[in-house]
Tab-separated table of C-alpha atoms in Angstrom:
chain	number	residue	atom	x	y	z
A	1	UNK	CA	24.403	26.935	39.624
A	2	UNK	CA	21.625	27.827	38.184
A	3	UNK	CA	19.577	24.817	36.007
A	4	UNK	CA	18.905	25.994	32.090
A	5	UNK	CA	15.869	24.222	30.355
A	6	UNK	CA	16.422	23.659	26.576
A	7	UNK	CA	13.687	23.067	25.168
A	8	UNK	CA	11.706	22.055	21.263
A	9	UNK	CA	12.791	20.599	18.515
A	10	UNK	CA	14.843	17.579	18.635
A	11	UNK	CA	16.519	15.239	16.102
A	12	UNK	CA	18.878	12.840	14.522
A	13	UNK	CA	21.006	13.741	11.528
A	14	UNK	CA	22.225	11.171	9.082
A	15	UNK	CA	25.599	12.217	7.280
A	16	UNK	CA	26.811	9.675	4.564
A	17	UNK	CA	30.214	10.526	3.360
A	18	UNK	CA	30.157	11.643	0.042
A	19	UNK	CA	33.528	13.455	-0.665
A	20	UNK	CA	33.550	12.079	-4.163
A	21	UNK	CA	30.201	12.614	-5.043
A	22	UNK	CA	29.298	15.189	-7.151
A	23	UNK	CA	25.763	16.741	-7.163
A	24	UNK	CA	25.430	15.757	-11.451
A	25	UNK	CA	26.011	12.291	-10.128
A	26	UNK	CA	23.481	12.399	-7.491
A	27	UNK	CA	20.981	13.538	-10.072
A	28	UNK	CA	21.161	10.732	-12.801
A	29	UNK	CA	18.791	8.473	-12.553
A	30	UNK	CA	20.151	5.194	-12.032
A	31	UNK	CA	23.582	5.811	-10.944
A	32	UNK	CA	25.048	4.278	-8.143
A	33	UNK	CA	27.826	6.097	-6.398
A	34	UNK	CA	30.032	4.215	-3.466
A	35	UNK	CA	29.939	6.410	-0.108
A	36	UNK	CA	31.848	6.380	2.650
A	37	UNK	CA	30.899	4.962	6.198
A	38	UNK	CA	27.532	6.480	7.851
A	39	UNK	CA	28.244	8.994	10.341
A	40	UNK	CA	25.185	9.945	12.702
A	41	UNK	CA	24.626	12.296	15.494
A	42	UNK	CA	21.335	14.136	17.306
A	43	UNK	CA	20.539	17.263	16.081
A	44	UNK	CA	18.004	20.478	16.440
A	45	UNK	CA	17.649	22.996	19.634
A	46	UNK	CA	17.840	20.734	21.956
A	47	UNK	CA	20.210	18.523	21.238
A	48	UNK	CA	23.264	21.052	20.013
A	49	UNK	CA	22.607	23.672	22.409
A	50	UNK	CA	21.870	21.704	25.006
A	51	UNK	CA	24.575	19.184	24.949
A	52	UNK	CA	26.488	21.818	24.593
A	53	UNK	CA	26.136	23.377	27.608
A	54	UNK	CA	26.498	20.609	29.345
A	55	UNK	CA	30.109	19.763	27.563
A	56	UNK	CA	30.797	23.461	28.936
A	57	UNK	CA	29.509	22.313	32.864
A	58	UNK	CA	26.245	23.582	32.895
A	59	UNK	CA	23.286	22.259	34.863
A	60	UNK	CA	20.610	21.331	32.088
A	61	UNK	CA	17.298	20.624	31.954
A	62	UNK	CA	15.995	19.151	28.589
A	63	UNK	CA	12.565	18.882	27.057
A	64	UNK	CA	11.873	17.777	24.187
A	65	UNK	CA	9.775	14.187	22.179
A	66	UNK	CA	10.965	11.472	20.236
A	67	UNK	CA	9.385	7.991	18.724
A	68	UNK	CA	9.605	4.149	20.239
A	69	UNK	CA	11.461	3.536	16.977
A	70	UNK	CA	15.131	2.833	16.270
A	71	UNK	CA	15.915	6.841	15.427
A	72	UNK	CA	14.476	7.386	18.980
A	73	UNK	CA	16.603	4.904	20.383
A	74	UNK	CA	19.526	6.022	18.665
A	75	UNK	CA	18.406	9.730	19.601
A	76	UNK	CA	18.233	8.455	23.331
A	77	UNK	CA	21.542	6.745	23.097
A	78	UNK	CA	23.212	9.624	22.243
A	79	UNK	CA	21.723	12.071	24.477
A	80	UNK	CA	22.945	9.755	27.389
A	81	UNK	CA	26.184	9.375	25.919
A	82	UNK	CA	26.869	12.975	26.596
A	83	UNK	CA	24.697	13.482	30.031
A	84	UNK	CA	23.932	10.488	31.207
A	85	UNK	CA	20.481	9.151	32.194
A	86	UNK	CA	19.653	12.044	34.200
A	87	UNK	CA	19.383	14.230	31.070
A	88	UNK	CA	17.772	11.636	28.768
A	89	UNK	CA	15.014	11.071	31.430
A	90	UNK	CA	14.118	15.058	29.856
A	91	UNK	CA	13.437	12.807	26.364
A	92	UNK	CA	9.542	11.458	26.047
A	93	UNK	CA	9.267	8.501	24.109
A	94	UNK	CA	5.400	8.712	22.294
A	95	UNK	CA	4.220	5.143	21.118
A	96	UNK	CA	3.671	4.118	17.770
A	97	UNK	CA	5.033	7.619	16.283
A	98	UNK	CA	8.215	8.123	14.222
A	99	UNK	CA	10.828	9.948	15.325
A	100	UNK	CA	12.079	12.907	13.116
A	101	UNK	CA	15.350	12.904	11.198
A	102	UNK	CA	17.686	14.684	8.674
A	103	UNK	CA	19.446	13.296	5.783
A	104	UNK	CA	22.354	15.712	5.212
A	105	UNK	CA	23.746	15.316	1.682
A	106	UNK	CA	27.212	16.966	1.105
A	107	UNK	CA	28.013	16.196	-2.679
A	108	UNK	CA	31.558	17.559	-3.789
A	109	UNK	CA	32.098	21.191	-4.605
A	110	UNK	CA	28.424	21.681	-3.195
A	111	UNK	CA	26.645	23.034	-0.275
A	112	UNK	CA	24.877	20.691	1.691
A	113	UNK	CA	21.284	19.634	0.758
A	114	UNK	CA	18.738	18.565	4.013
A	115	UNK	CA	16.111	16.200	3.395
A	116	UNK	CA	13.823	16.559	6.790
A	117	UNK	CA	11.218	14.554	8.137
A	118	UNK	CA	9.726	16.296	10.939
A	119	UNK	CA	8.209	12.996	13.169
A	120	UNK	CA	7.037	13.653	16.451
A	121	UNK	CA	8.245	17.413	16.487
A	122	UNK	CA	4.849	17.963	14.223
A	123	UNK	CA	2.276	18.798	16.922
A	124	UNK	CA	5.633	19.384	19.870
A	125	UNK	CA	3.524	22.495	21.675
A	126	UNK	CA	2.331	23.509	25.425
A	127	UNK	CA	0.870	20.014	25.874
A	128	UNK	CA	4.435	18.610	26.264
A	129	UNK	CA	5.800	21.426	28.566
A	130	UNK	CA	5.153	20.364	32.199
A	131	UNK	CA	5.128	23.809	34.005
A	132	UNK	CA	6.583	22.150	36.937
A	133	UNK	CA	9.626	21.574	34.948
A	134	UNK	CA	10.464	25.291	35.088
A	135	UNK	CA	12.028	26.575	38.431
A	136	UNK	CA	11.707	30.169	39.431
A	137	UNK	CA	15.498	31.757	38.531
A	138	UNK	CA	15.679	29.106	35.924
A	139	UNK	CA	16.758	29.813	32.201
A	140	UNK	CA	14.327	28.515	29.456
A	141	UNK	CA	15.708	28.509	26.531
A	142	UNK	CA	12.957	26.981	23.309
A	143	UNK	CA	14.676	26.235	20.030
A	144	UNK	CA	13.621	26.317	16.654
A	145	UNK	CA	9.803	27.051	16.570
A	146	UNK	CA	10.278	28.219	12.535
A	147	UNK	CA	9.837	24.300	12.071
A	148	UNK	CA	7.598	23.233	14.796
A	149	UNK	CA	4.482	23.632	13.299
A	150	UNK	CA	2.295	24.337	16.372
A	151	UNK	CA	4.399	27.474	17.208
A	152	UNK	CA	4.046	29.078	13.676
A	153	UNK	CA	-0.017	28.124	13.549
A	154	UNK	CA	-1.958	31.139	14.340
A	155	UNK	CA	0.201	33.515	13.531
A	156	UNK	CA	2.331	32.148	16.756
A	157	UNK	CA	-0.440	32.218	19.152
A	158	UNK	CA	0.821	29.012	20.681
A	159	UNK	CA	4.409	30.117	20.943
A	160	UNK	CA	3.428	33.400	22.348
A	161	UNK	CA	1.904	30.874	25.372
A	162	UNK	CA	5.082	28.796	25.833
A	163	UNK	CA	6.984	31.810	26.434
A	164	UNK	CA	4.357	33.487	28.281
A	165	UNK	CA	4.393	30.451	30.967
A	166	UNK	CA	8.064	30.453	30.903
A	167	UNK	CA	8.191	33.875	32.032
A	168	UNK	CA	4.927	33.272	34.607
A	169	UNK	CA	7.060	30.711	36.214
A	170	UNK	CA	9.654	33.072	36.657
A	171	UNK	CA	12.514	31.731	34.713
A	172	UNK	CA	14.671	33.895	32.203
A	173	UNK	CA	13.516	33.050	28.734
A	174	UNK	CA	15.313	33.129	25.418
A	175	UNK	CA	14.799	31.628	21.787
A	176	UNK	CA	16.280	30.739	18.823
A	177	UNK	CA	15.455	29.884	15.444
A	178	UNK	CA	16.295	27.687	12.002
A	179	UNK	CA	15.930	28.482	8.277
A	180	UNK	CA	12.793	27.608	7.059
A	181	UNK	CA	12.237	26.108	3.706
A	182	UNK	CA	10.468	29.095	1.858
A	183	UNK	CA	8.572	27.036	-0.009
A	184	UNK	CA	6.984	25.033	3.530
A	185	UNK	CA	3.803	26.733	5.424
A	186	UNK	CA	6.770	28.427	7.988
A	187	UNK	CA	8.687	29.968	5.088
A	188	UNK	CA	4.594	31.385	4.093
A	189	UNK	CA	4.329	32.528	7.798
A	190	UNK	CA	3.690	36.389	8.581
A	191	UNK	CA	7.040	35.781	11.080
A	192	UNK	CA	6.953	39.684	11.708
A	193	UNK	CA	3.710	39.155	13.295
A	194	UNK	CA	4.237	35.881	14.550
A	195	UNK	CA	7.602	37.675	16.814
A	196	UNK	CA	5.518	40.417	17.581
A	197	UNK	CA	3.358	37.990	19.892
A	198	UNK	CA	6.469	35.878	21.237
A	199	UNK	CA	8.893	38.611	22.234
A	200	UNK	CA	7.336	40.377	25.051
A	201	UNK	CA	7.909	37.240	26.659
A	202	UNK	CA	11.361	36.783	25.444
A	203	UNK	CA	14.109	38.029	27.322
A	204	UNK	CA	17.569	37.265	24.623
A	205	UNK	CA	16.203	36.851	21.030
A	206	UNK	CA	19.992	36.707	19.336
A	207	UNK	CA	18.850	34.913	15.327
A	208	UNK	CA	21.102	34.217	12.626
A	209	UNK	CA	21.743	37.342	10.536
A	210	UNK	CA	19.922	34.823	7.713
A	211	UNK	CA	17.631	34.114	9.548
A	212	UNK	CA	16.472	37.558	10.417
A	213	UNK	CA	16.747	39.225	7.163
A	214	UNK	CA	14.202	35.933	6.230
A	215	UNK	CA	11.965	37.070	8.719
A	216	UNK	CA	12.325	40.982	8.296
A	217	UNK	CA	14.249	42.068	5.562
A	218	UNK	CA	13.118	39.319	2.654
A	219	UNK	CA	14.488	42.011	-0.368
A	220	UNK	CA	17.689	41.618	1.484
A	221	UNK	CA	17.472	37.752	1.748
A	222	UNK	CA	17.242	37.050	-2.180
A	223	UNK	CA	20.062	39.620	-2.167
A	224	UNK	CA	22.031	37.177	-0.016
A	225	UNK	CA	20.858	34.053	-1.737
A	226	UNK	CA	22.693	35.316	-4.629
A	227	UNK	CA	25.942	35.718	-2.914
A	228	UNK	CA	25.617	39.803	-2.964
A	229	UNK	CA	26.515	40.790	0.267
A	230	UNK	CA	26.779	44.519	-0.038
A	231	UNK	CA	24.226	46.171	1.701
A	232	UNK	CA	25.653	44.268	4.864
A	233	UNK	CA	27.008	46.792	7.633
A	234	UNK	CA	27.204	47.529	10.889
A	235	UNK	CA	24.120	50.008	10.422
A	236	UNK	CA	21.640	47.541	9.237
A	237	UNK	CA	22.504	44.853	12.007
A	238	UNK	CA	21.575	47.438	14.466
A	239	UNK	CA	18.869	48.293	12.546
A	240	UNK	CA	17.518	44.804	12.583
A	241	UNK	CA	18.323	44.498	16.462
A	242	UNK	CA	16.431	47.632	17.389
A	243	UNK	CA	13.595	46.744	15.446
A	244	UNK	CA	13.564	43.318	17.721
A	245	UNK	CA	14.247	44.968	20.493
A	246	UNK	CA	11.003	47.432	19.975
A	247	UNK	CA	8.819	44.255	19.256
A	248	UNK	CA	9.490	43.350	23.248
A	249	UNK	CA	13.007	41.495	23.627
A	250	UNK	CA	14.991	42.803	26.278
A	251	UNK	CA	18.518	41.334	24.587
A	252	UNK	CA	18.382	41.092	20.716
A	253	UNK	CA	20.868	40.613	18.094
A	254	UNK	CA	22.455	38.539	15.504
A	255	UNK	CA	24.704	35.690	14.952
A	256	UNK	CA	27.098	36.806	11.700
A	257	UNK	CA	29.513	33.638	11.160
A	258	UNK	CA	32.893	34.466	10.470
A	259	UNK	CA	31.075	38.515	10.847
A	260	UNK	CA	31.291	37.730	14.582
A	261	UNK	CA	28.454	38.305	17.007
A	262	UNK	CA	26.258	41.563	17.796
A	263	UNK	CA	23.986	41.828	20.858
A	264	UNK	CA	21.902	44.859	21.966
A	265	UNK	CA	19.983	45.553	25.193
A	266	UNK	CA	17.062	47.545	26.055
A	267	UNK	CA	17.103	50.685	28.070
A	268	UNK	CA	17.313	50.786	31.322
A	269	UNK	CA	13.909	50.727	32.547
A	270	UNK	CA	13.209	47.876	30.505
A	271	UNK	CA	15.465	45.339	32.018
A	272	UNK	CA	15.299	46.533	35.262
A	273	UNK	CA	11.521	44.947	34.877
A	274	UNK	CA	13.184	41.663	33.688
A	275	UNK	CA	13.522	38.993	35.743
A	276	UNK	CA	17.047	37.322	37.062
A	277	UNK	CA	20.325	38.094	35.484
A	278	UNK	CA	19.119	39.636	32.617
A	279	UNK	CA	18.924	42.668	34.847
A	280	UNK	CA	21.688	42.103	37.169
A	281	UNK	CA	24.393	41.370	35.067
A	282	UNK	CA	23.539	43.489	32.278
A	283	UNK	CA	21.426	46.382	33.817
A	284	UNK	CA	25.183	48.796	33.977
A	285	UNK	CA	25.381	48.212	30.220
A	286	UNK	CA	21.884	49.313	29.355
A	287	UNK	CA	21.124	50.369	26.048
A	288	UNK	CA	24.493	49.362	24.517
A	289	UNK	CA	25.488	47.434	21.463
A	290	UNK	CA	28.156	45.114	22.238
A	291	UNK	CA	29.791	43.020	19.527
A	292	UNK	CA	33.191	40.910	18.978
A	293	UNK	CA	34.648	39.040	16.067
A	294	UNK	CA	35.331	35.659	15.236
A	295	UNK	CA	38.232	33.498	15.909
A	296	UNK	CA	40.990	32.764	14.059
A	297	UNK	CA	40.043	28.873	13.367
A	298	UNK	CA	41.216	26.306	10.920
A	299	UNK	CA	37.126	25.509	9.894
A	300	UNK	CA	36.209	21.414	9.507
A	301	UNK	CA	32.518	21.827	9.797
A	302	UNK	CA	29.955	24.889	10.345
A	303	UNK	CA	27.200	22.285	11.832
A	304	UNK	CA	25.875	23.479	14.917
A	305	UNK	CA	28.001	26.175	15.277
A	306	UNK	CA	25.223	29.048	15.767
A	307	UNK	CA	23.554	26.922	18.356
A	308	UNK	CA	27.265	26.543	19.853
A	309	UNK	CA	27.736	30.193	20.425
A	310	UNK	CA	23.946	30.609	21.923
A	311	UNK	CA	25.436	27.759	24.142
A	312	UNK	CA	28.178	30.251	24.838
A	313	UNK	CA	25.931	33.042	25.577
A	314	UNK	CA	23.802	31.714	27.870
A	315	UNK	CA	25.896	30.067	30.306
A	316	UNK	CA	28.164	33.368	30.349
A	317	UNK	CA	24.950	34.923	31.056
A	318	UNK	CA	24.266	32.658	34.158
A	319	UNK	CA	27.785	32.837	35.234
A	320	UNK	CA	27.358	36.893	35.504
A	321	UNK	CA	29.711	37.963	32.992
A	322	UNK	CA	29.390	41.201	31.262
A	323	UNK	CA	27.722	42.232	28.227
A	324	UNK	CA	31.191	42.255	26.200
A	325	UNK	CA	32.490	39.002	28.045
A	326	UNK	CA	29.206	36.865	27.382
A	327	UNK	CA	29.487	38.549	23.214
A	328	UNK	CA	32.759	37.455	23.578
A	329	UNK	CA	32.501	33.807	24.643
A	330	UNK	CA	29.627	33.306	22.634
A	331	UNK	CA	31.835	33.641	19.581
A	332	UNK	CA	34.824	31.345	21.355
A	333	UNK	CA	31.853	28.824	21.488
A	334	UNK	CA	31.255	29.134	18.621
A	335	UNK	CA	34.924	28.538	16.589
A	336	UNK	CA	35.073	25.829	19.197
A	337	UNK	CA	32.053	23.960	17.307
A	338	UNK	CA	33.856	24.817	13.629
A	339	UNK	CA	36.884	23.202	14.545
A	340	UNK	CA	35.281	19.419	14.659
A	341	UNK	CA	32.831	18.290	11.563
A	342	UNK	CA	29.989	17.291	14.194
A	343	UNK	CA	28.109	19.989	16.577
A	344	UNK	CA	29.688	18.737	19.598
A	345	UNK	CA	33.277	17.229	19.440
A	346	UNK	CA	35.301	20.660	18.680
A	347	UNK	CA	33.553	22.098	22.419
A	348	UNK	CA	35.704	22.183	25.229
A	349	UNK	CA	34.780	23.320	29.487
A	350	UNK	CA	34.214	26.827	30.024
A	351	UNK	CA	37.105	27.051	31.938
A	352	UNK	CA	39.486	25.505	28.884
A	353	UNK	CA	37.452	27.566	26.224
A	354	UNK	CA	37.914	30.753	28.951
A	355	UNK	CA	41.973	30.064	28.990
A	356	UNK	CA	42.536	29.833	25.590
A	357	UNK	CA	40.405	33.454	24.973
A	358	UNK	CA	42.687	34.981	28.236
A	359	UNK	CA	46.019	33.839	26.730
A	360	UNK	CA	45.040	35.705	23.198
A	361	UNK	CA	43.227	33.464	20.646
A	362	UNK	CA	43.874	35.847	17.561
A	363	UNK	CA	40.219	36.917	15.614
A	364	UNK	CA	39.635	37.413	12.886
């Protein structure tokens, strides 16, 4: 099988339970509110895509950098829980830095908040990429450069490089993204131009539909911020996918939530210039838009669940499925990860999450 790297950002969330907390509470000064026991589990890129994959029986590769203090070794604990020492031996420990970490705050009747410290994931860039790493026929897959500083500097000059090696080493590349806080020096960034300079390197560019109206369609955004949801059809996520498509991706499209998933390929005589299975498996179903709903789930938790269908995506793409049948098991992925209130207990084999899709999980 072939290995897929998952590289960038890498962390640990902290999740106090709170179910009785209200946000008014949270915000009196002086207050003290009883919680519930401490629940804590790796997150970022790396982490809930790439464990992921290898809950589904993929070969991965990870990459990624984390402190000598006790977040890295709970990081690193975790990390070998699910793969064992093989895959935390992908984890480099850098001395005397601290590792970075999210506080997620769920108050009652609220969404959540994230208080982030970004640690060693502040200068994570080409430096920490051994090109070695990276077989030819490989998938490289980098996560989250909208909050690893180094890839947004320069109007993603840096970036642009990762993905350019990638690609020079022969591997199929893809990338995915987080919200940035609009207020931080990503949520300033000209991300238009900075995608401009990454995605002729970038084979599958699939973004939250957030996340790209962020990046592209900001009017939109503060639309969507205040719950008006109107202008969103079937038109403008094409729209949105041919305009990434144009800027060099050979695969682009959008993760919707409980919208489903939409995925659109270049012409023909684009991928057939792509490396691997990007052209192989996909070349017959050049040019189309391929898209599928969501599944019918009782929801528990929405962490990790767009980095859960990626998961999903990619390993359908290594296994040779279709365009509709990788669209497809992205989104089983996907309600997999919703049905659990972590990123990574609801996920199941490929071959369990495959059955229950063949014997007719109802979508939505």
């Amino acid at each position: 099988m072939r290995q897929i790297i998952v590289c960038g950002h890498l962390c640990l969330d902290l999740l106090p339970g709170m179910p009785d907390v209200t946000l008014e509470a949270m915000s009196a000064p002086g207050h003290l509110s009883e919680i519930g026991p401490l629940m804590y589990a790796t997150g970022g890129c790396v982490s809930n895509t790439g464990l992921a994959l290898k809950i589904m029986g993929a070969d991965v590769q990870l990459i990624a950098t984390a402190g000598d203090d006790v977040i890295g070794d709970l990081i690193v604990a975790v990390v070998r829980r699910y793969g064992g020492e093989a895959l935390a031996r992908g984890l480099v420990r850098l001395a005397g830095r601290a590792s970075s970490y999210t506080v997620v705050l769920a108050p009652a009747g609220t969404d959540r908040i994230f208080l982030h410290c970004t640690g060693t994931n502040a200068d994570f860039g080409l430096k920490d990429i051994d090109p070695a790493q990276i077989q030819p026929g490989a998938l490289f897959h980098f996560g989250y450069p909208t909050i690893l500083p180094r890839m947004y500097a320069d109007d993603g000059a840096e970036l642009a490089q990762v993905m350019r090696m990638a690609k020079a080493r022969g591997a199929v590349t893809s990338m995915d993204c987080t919200l940035p806080d609009a207020a931080s020096s990503s949520g300033r960034a000209d991300w238009r131009r900075i995608l401009a300079v990454a995605l002729p390197f970038t084979d599958v560019f699939m973004p939250s539909l957030e996340e790209a109206l962020f990046m592209l369609r900001r009017p939109l955004y503060e639309r969507w911020r205040t719950g008006d949801q109107s202008f969103l059809t079937r038109a403008l996520a094409e729209e949105i996918a041919d305009e990434l498509l144009a800027m060099g991706a050979a695969a682009a499209g959008l993760k919707m939530g409980e919208r489903g998933l939409l995925l659109k390929l270049a012409p023909a005589d684009v991928l057939s210039r792509r490396q691997g299975d990007v052209a192989r498996s996909w070349l017959p179903d050049a040019g189309r838009c391929a898209s599928a709903p969501a599944f019918e789930v009782i929801v528990a938790g929405t962490t990790g669940a767009g980095d859960a269908a990626y998961a999903g995506l990619l390993f359908a793409l290594v296994q040779g499925l279709s365009l509709d049948q990788a669209v497809q098991m992205a989104c089983a992925a996907g309600a997999h990860n919703v049905e659990a209130v972590d990123a990574l207990s609801g996920l199941r084999s490929w071959s369990t999450m495959r059955m229950r899709v063949e014997r007719g999980w109802k979508t939505r």
